[in-house]
Amino acid sequence: MEMIISHNGKDWVAENELLSVSAPTLDQLDIRLAEKMRARRLVDRGQVKKVFMGFNNATIPQWIRQYAQHYFNRTVEVKG
């Protein structure tokens, strides 16, 4: 599964066409993501699903984008 990750000034936000999750820390974001995926049956019991989160570069000021291709990307494994 792929998601876009950004920060809204208060919380980290990960979203795609299936779901949106937000939390003040990345650890909490991962926990909430796993909870939502299990609740929506996007990951079954005993299954491990990798979730790639690509950073939304539009949240970085234009002048600095030339120096970095991305702020950061991350991959999280969600266990059912």
Tab-separated table of N, CA, C and O in Angstrom:
chain	number	residue	atom	x	y	z
A	1	MET	N	0.847	-1.159	0.000
A	1	MET	CA	0.000	0.000	0.000
A	1	MET	C	0.901	1.232	0.000
A	1	MET	O	1.930	1.256	0.650
A	2	GLU	N	0.489	2.266	-0.705
A	2	GLU	CA	1.223	3.523	-0.738
A	2	GLU	C	0.375	4.640	-0.158
A	2	GLU	O	-0.834	4.683	-0.361
A	3	MET	N	1.046	5.530	0.570
A	3	MET	CA	0.371	6.678	1.172
A	3	MET	C	1.264	7.897	1.005
A	3	MET	O	2.466	7.777	0.768
A	4	ILE	N	0.660	9.067	1.134
A	4	ILE	CA	1.399	10.326	1.145
A	4	ILE	C	1.459	10.785	2.597
A	4	ILE	O	0.446	10.780	3.303
A	5	ILE	N	2.668	11.192	3.039
A	5	ILE	CA	2.829	11.676	4.410
A	5	ILE	C	3.214	13.151	4.374
A	5	ILE	O	3.979	13.584	3.500
A	6	SER	N	2.651	13.907	5.313
A	6	SER	CA	2.975	15.325	5.434
A	6	SER	C	2.771	15.736	6.887
A	6	SER	O	2.344	14.927	7.716
A	7	HIS	N	3.077	16.985	7.176
A	7	HIS	CA	2.855	17.519	8.518
A	7	HIS	C	2.038	18.791	8.371
A	7	HIS	O	2.353	19.645	7.554
A	8	ASN	N	0.971	18.908	9.147
A	8	ASN	CA	0.071	20.053	9.020
A	8	ASN	C	0.361	21.164	10.033
A	8	ASN	O	-0.449	22.064	10.218
A	9	GLY	N	1.503	21.097	10.687
A	9	GLY	CA	1.852	22.083	11.707
A	9	GLY	C	1.551	21.601	13.115
A	9	GLY	O	2.074	22.122	14.089
A	10	LYS	N	0.716	20.584	13.215
A	10	LYS	CA	0.368	19.997	14.509
A	10	LYS	C	0.587	18.488	14.502
A	10	LYS	O	1.173	17.937	15.416
A	11	ASP	N	0.087	17.830	13.474
A	11	ASP	CA	0.130	16.367	13.385
A	11	ASP	C	0.786	15.891	12.097
A	11	ASP	O	0.754	16.584	11.077
A	12	TRP	N	1.331	14.682	12.164
A	12	TRP	CA	1.717	13.958	10.957
A	12	TRP	C	0.445	13.385	10.348
A	12	TRP	O	-0.432	12.923	11.078
A	13	VAL	N	0.349	13.437	9.037
A	13	VAL	CA	-0.839	12.954	8.336
A	13	VAL	C	-0.392	12.013	7.230
A	13	VAL	O	0.462	12.357	6.410
A	14	ALA	N	-0.975	10.811	7.220
A	14	ALA	CA	-0.728	9.836	6.147
A	14	ALA	C	-2.083	9.540	5.513
A	14	ALA	O	-3.049	9.257	6.219
A	15	GLU	N	-2.135	9.621	4.176
A	15	GLU	CA	-3.421	9.400	3.526
A	15	GLU	C	-3.258	8.848	2.116
A	15	GLU	O	-2.230	8.997	1.485
A	16	ASN	N	-4.310	8.183	1.690
A	16	ASN	CA	-4.468	7.728	0.318
A	16	ASN	C	-5.959	7.669	0.035
A	16	ASN	O	-6.751	8.185	0.820
A	17	GLU	N	-6.345	7.021	-1.045
A	17	GLU	CA	-7.758	6.979	-1.418
A	17	GLU	C	-8.590	6.094	-0.485
A	17	GLU	O	-9.807	6.202	-0.442
A	18	LEU	N	-7.941	5.251	0.310
A	18	LEU	CA	-8.661	4.342	1.204
A	18	LEU	C	-8.833	4.867	2.618
A	18	LEU	O	-9.815	4.578	3.283
A	19	LEU	N	-7.829	5.612	3.117
A	19	LEU	CA	-7.913	6.078	4.488
A	19	LEU	C	-7.009	7.258	4.744
A	19	LEU	O	-6.113	7.550	3.963
A	20	SER	N	-7.282	7.929	5.855
A	20	SER	CA	-6.478	9.054	6.317
A	20	SER	C	-6.262	8.874	7.818
A	20	SER	O	-7.197	8.572	8.552
A	21	VAL	N	-5.011	9.056	8.251
A	21	VAL	CA	-4.640	8.869	9.652
A	21	VAL	C	-3.771	10.044	10.063
A	21	VAL	O	-2.918	10.487	9.292
A	22	SER	N	-3.970	10.545	11.280
A	22	SER	CA	-3.118	11.619	11.781
A	22	SER	C	-2.785	11.390	13.250
A	22	SER	O	-3.537	10.752	13.978
A	23	ALA	N	-1.625	11.919	13.655
A	23	ALA	CA	-1.165	11.791	15.041
A	23	ALA	C	-0.014	12.766	15.262
A	23	ALA	O	0.688	13.131	14.313
A	24	PRO	N	0.214	13.172	16.517
A	24	PRO	CA	1.281	14.132	16.795
A	24	PRO	C	2.706	13.575	16.646
A	24	PRO	O	3.640	14.338	16.420
A	25	THR	N	2.887	12.261	16.765
A	25	THR	CA	4.220	11.669	16.600
A	25	THR	C	4.156	10.553	15.554
A	25	THR	O	3.086	10.000	15.285
A	26	LEU	N	5.311	10.214	15.006
A	26	LEU	CA	5.362	9.118	14.026
A	26	LEU	C	5.018	7.782	14.673
A	26	LEU	O	4.346	6.954	14.056
A	27	ASP	N	5.446	7.569	15.908
A	27	ASP	CA	5.098	6.324	16.603
A	27	ASP	C	3.585	6.184	16.746
A	27	ASP	O	3.020	5.122	16.504
A	28	GLN	N	2.934	7.263	17.148
A	28	GLN	CA	1.472	7.230	17.293
A	28	GLN	C	0.784	7.078	15.940
A	28	GLN	O	-0.244	6.421	15.834
A	29	LEU	N	1.363	7.679	14.913
A	29	LEU	CA	0.812	7.543	13.561
A	29	LEU	C	0.831	6.079	13.137
A	29	LEU	O	-0.155	5.563	12.605
A	30	ASP	N	1.932	5.389	13.397
A	30	ASP	CA	2.044	3.970	13.048
A	30	ASP	C	1.005	3.131	13.784
A	30	ASP	O	0.397	2.228	13.203
A	31	ILE	N	0.787	3.429	15.055
A	31	ILE	CA	-0.198	2.690	15.849
A	31	ILE	C	-1.602	2.922	15.300
A	31	ILE	O	-2.370	1.970	15.106
A	32	ARG	N	-1.937	4.170	15.029
A	32	ARG	CA	-3.273	4.488	14.498
A	32	ARG	C	-3.481	3.896	13.110
A	32	ARG	O	-4.581	3.452	12.778
A	33	LEU	N	-2.422	3.895	12.303
A	33	LEU	CA	-2.511	3.299	10.970
A	33	LEU	C	-2.829	1.811	11.087
A	33	LEU	O	-3.733	1.306	10.403
A	34	ALA	N	-2.119	1.107	11.946
A	34	ALA	CA	-2.358	-0.329	12.126
A	34	ALA	C	-3.782	-0.588	12.618
A	34	ALA	O	-4.458	-1.496	12.128
A	35	GLU	N	-4.240	0.222	13.569
A	35	GLU	CA	-5.603	0.057	14.089
A	35	GLU	C	-6.648	0.244	12.989
A	35	GLU	O	-7.585	-0.543	12.870
A	36	LYS	N	-6.476	1.293	12.190
A	36	LYS	CA	-7.448	1.554	11.119
A	36	LYS	C	-7.411	0.474	10.043
A	36	LYS	O	-8.445	0.072	9.523
A	37	MET	N	-6.199	0.017	9.707
A	37	MET	CA	-6.094	-1.023	8.681
A	37	MET	C	-6.756	-2.310	9.146
A	37	MET	O	-7.432	-2.981	8.368
A	38	ARG	N	-6.570	-2.668	10.413
A	38	ARG	CA	-7.214	-3.872	10.950
A	38	ARG	C	-8.738	-3.700	10.975
A	38	ARG	O	-9.469	-4.610	10.599
A	39	ALA	N	-9.200	-2.532	11.417
A	39	ALA	CA	-10.646	-2.284	11.515
A	39	ALA	C	-11.322	-2.332	10.144
A	39	ALA	O	-12.454	-2.801	10.027
A	40	ARG	N	-10.618	-1.870	9.122
A	40	ARG	CA	-11.192	-1.859	7.771
A	40	ARG	C	-10.846	-3.116	6.976
A	40	ARG	O	-11.102	-3.194	5.787
A	41	ARG	N	-10.220	-4.064	7.660
A	41	ARG	CA	-9.835	-5.343	7.039
A	41	ARG	C	-8.917	-5.159	5.828
A	41	ARG	O	-9.006	-5.888	4.848
A	42	LEU	N	-8.021	-4.190	5.931
A	42	LEU	CA	-7.018	-3.976	4.896
A	42	LEU	C	-5.797	-4.843	5.140
A	42	LEU	O	-4.917	-4.940	4.290
A	43	VAL	N	-5.745	-5.452	6.329
A	43	VAL	CA	-4.724	-6.440	6.664
A	43	VAL	C	-5.427	-7.513	7.498
A	43	VAL	O	-6.173	-7.202	8.417
A	44	ASP	N	-5.237	-8.752	7.129
A	44	ASP	CA	-5.889	-9.861	7.827
A	44	ASP	C	-5.006	-10.405	8.938
A	44	ASP	O	-3.786	-10.217	8.931
A	45	ARG	N	-5.620	-11.109	9.863
A	45	ARG	CA	-4.893	-11.725	10.976
A	45	ARG	C	-3.790	-12.633	10.423
A	45	ARG	O	-4.019	-13.431	9.530
A	46	GLY	N	-2.588	-12.471	10.957
A	46	GLY	CA	-1.448	-13.272	10.530
A	46	GLY	C	-0.729	-12.720	9.308
A	46	GLY	O	0.351	-13.185	8.964
A	47	GLN	N	-1.300	-11.748	8.668
A	47	GLN	CA	-0.707	-11.148	7.468
A	47	GLN	C	0.172	-9.959	7.868
A	47	GLN	O	-0.070	-9.295	8.866
A	48	VAL	N	1.210	-9.705	7.082
A	48	VAL	CA	2.050	-8.521	7.257
A	48	VAL	C	1.968	-7.734	5.953
A	48	VAL	O	2.198	-8.274	4.880
A	49	LYS	N	1.625	-6.456	6.062
A	49	LYS	CA	1.492	-5.620	4.879
A	49	LYS	C	2.447	-4.444	5.001
A	49	LYS	O	2.504	-3.779	6.038
A	50	LYS	N	3.216	-4.198	3.951
A	50	LYS	CA	4.127	-3.060	3.925
A	50	LYS	C	3.380	-1.833	3.415
A	50	LYS	O	2.654	-1.901	2.425
A	51	VAL	N	3.586	-0.729	4.124
A	51	VAL	CA	2.980	0.541	3.745
A	51	VAL	C	4.110	1.529	3.466
A	51	VAL	O	4.883	1.857	4.364
A	52	PHE	N	4.222	1.974	2.219
A	52	PHE	CA	5.218	2.962	1.831
A	52	PHE	C	4.596	4.342	1.968
A	52	PHE	O	3.513	4.596	1.445
A	53	MET	N	5.270	5.222	2.694
A	53	MET	CA	4.809	6.595	2.857
A	53	MET	C	5.800	7.528	2.174
A	53	MET	O	6.933	7.666	2.618
A	54	GLY	N	5.374	8.124	1.080
A	54	GLY	CA	6.201	9.094	0.359
A	54	GLY	C	5.880	10.495	0.858
A	54	GLY	O	4.713	10.859	0.966
A	55	PHE	N	6.913	11.265	1.159
A	55	PHE	CA	6.695	12.603	1.703
A	55	PHE	C	6.146	13.540	0.642
A	55	PHE	O	6.572	13.529	-0.513
A	56	ASN	N	5.179	14.369	1.033
A	56	ASN	CA	4.567	15.358	0.144
A	56	ASN	C	5.496	16.568	0.047
A	56	ASN	O	5.503	17.430	0.918
A	57	ASN	N	6.270	16.637	-1.022
A	57	ASN	CA	7.246	17.711	-1.184
A	57	ASN	C	6.620	19.091	-1.280
A	57	ASN	O	7.300	20.091	-1.064
A	58	ALA	N	5.337	19.179	-1.589
A	58	ALA	CA	4.671	20.474	-1.693
A	58	ALA	C	4.635	21.201	-0.357
A	58	ALA	O	4.419	22.410	-0.318
A	59	THR	N	4.869	20.493	0.749
A	59	THR	CA	4.850	21.134	2.068
A	59	THR	C	6.189	21.778	2.410
A	59	THR	O	6.286	22.489	3.405
A	60	ILE	N	7.208	21.546	1.583
A	60	ILE	CA	8.525	22.140	1.798
A	60	ILE	C	8.580	23.452	1.013
A	60	ILE	O	8.135	23.500	-0.139
A	61	PRO	N	9.133	24.525	1.572
A	61	PRO	CA	9.236	25.778	0.818
A	61	PRO	C	9.956	25.575	-0.522
A	61	PRO	O	10.909	24.795	-0.622
A	62	GLN	N	9.480	26.264	-1.536
A	62	GLN	CA	9.999	26.111	-2.903
A	62	GLN	C	11.518	26.288	-2.983
A	62	GLN	O	12.192	25.537	-3.673
A	63	TRP	N	12.074	27.252	-2.264
A	63	TRP	CA	13.493	27.566	-2.382
A	63	TRP	C	14.396	26.423	-1.931
A	63	TRP	O	15.524	26.304	-2.393
A	64	ILE	N	13.922	25.555	-1.040
A	64	ILE	CA	14.781	24.482	-0.534
A	64	ILE	C	14.626	23.179	-1.330
A	64	ILE	O	15.473	22.298	-1.247
A	65	ARG	N	13.576	23.056	-2.124
A	65	ARG	CA	13.330	21.810	-2.867
A	65	ARG	C	14.465	21.446	-3.807
A	65	ARG	O	14.707	20.288	-4.083
A	66	GLN	N	15.187	22.437	-4.299
A	66	GLN	CA	16.283	22.162	-5.219
A	66	GLN	C	17.446	21.426	-4.549
A	66	GLN	O	18.257	20.798	-5.218
A	67	TYR	N	17.511	21.475	-3.228
A	67	TYR	CA	18.625	20.867	-2.507
A	67	TYR	C	18.334	19.452	-2.011
A	67	TYR	O	19.232	18.774	-1.544
A	68	ALA	N	17.088	19.050	-2.088
A	68	ALA	CA	16.725	17.700	-1.619
A	68	ALA	C	15.594	17.163	-2.480
A	68	ALA	O	14.606	17.850	-2.708
A	69	GLN	N	15.730	15.943	-2.949
A	69	GLN	CA	14.676	15.328	-3.750
A	69	GLN	C	13.465	14.971	-2.893
A	69	GLN	O	12.369	14.835	-3.383
A	70	HIS	N	13.700	14.785	-1.623
A	70	HIS	CA	12.618	14.443	-0.713
A	70	HIS	C	13.039	14.832	0.699
A	70	HIS	O	14.212	14.952	0.998
A	71	TYR	N	12.073	15.074	1.538
A	71	TYR	CA	12.364	15.322	2.938
A	71	TYR	C	12.677	13.985	3.588
A	71	TYR	O	13.736	13.785	4.128
A	72	PHE	N	11.738	13.066	3.495
A	72	PHE	CA	11.988	11.684	3.874
A	72	PHE	C	10.842	10.820	3.383
A	72	PHE	O	9.730	11.274	3.207
A	73	ASN	N	11.143	9.589	3.138
A	73	ASN	CA	10.148	8.567	2.840
A	73	ASN	C	10.322	7.490	3.893
A	73	ASN	O	11.394	7.350	4.476
A	74	ARG	N	9.275	6.734	4.129
A	74	ARG	CA	9.394	5.671	5.127
A	74	ARG	C	8.520	4.496	4.741
A	74	ARG	O	7.551	4.645	4.007
A	75	THR	N	8.893	3.327	5.238
A	75	THR	CA	8.108	2.112	5.043
A	75	THR	C	7.794	1.523	6.415
A	75	THR	O	8.674	1.422	7.262
A	76	VAL	N	6.532	1.175	6.612
A	76	VAL	CA	6.060	0.628	7.871
A	76	VAL	C	5.459	-0.742	7.591
A	76	VAL	O	4.752	-0.919	6.596
A	77	GLU	N	5.738	-1.705	8.447
A	77	GLU	CA	5.102	-3.017	8.338
A	77	GLU	C	3.952	-3.102	9.332
A	77	GLU	O	4.148	-2.873	10.524
A	78	VAL	N	2.761	-3.390	8.813
A	78	VAL	CA	1.580	-3.507	9.662
A	78	VAL	C	1.227	-4.988	9.765
A	78	VAL	O	1.040	-5.660	8.748
A	79	LYS	N	1.131	-5.482	10.990
A	79	LYS	CA	0.799	-6.892	11.217
A	79	LYS	C	-0.664	-7.024	11.598
A	79	LYS	O	-1.167	-6.260	12.405
A	80	GLY	N	-1.301	-8.017	10.993
A	80	GLY	CA	-2.713	-8.257	11.257
A	80	GLY	C	-2.937	-9.090	12.491
A	80	GLY	O	-2.068	-9.596	13.135
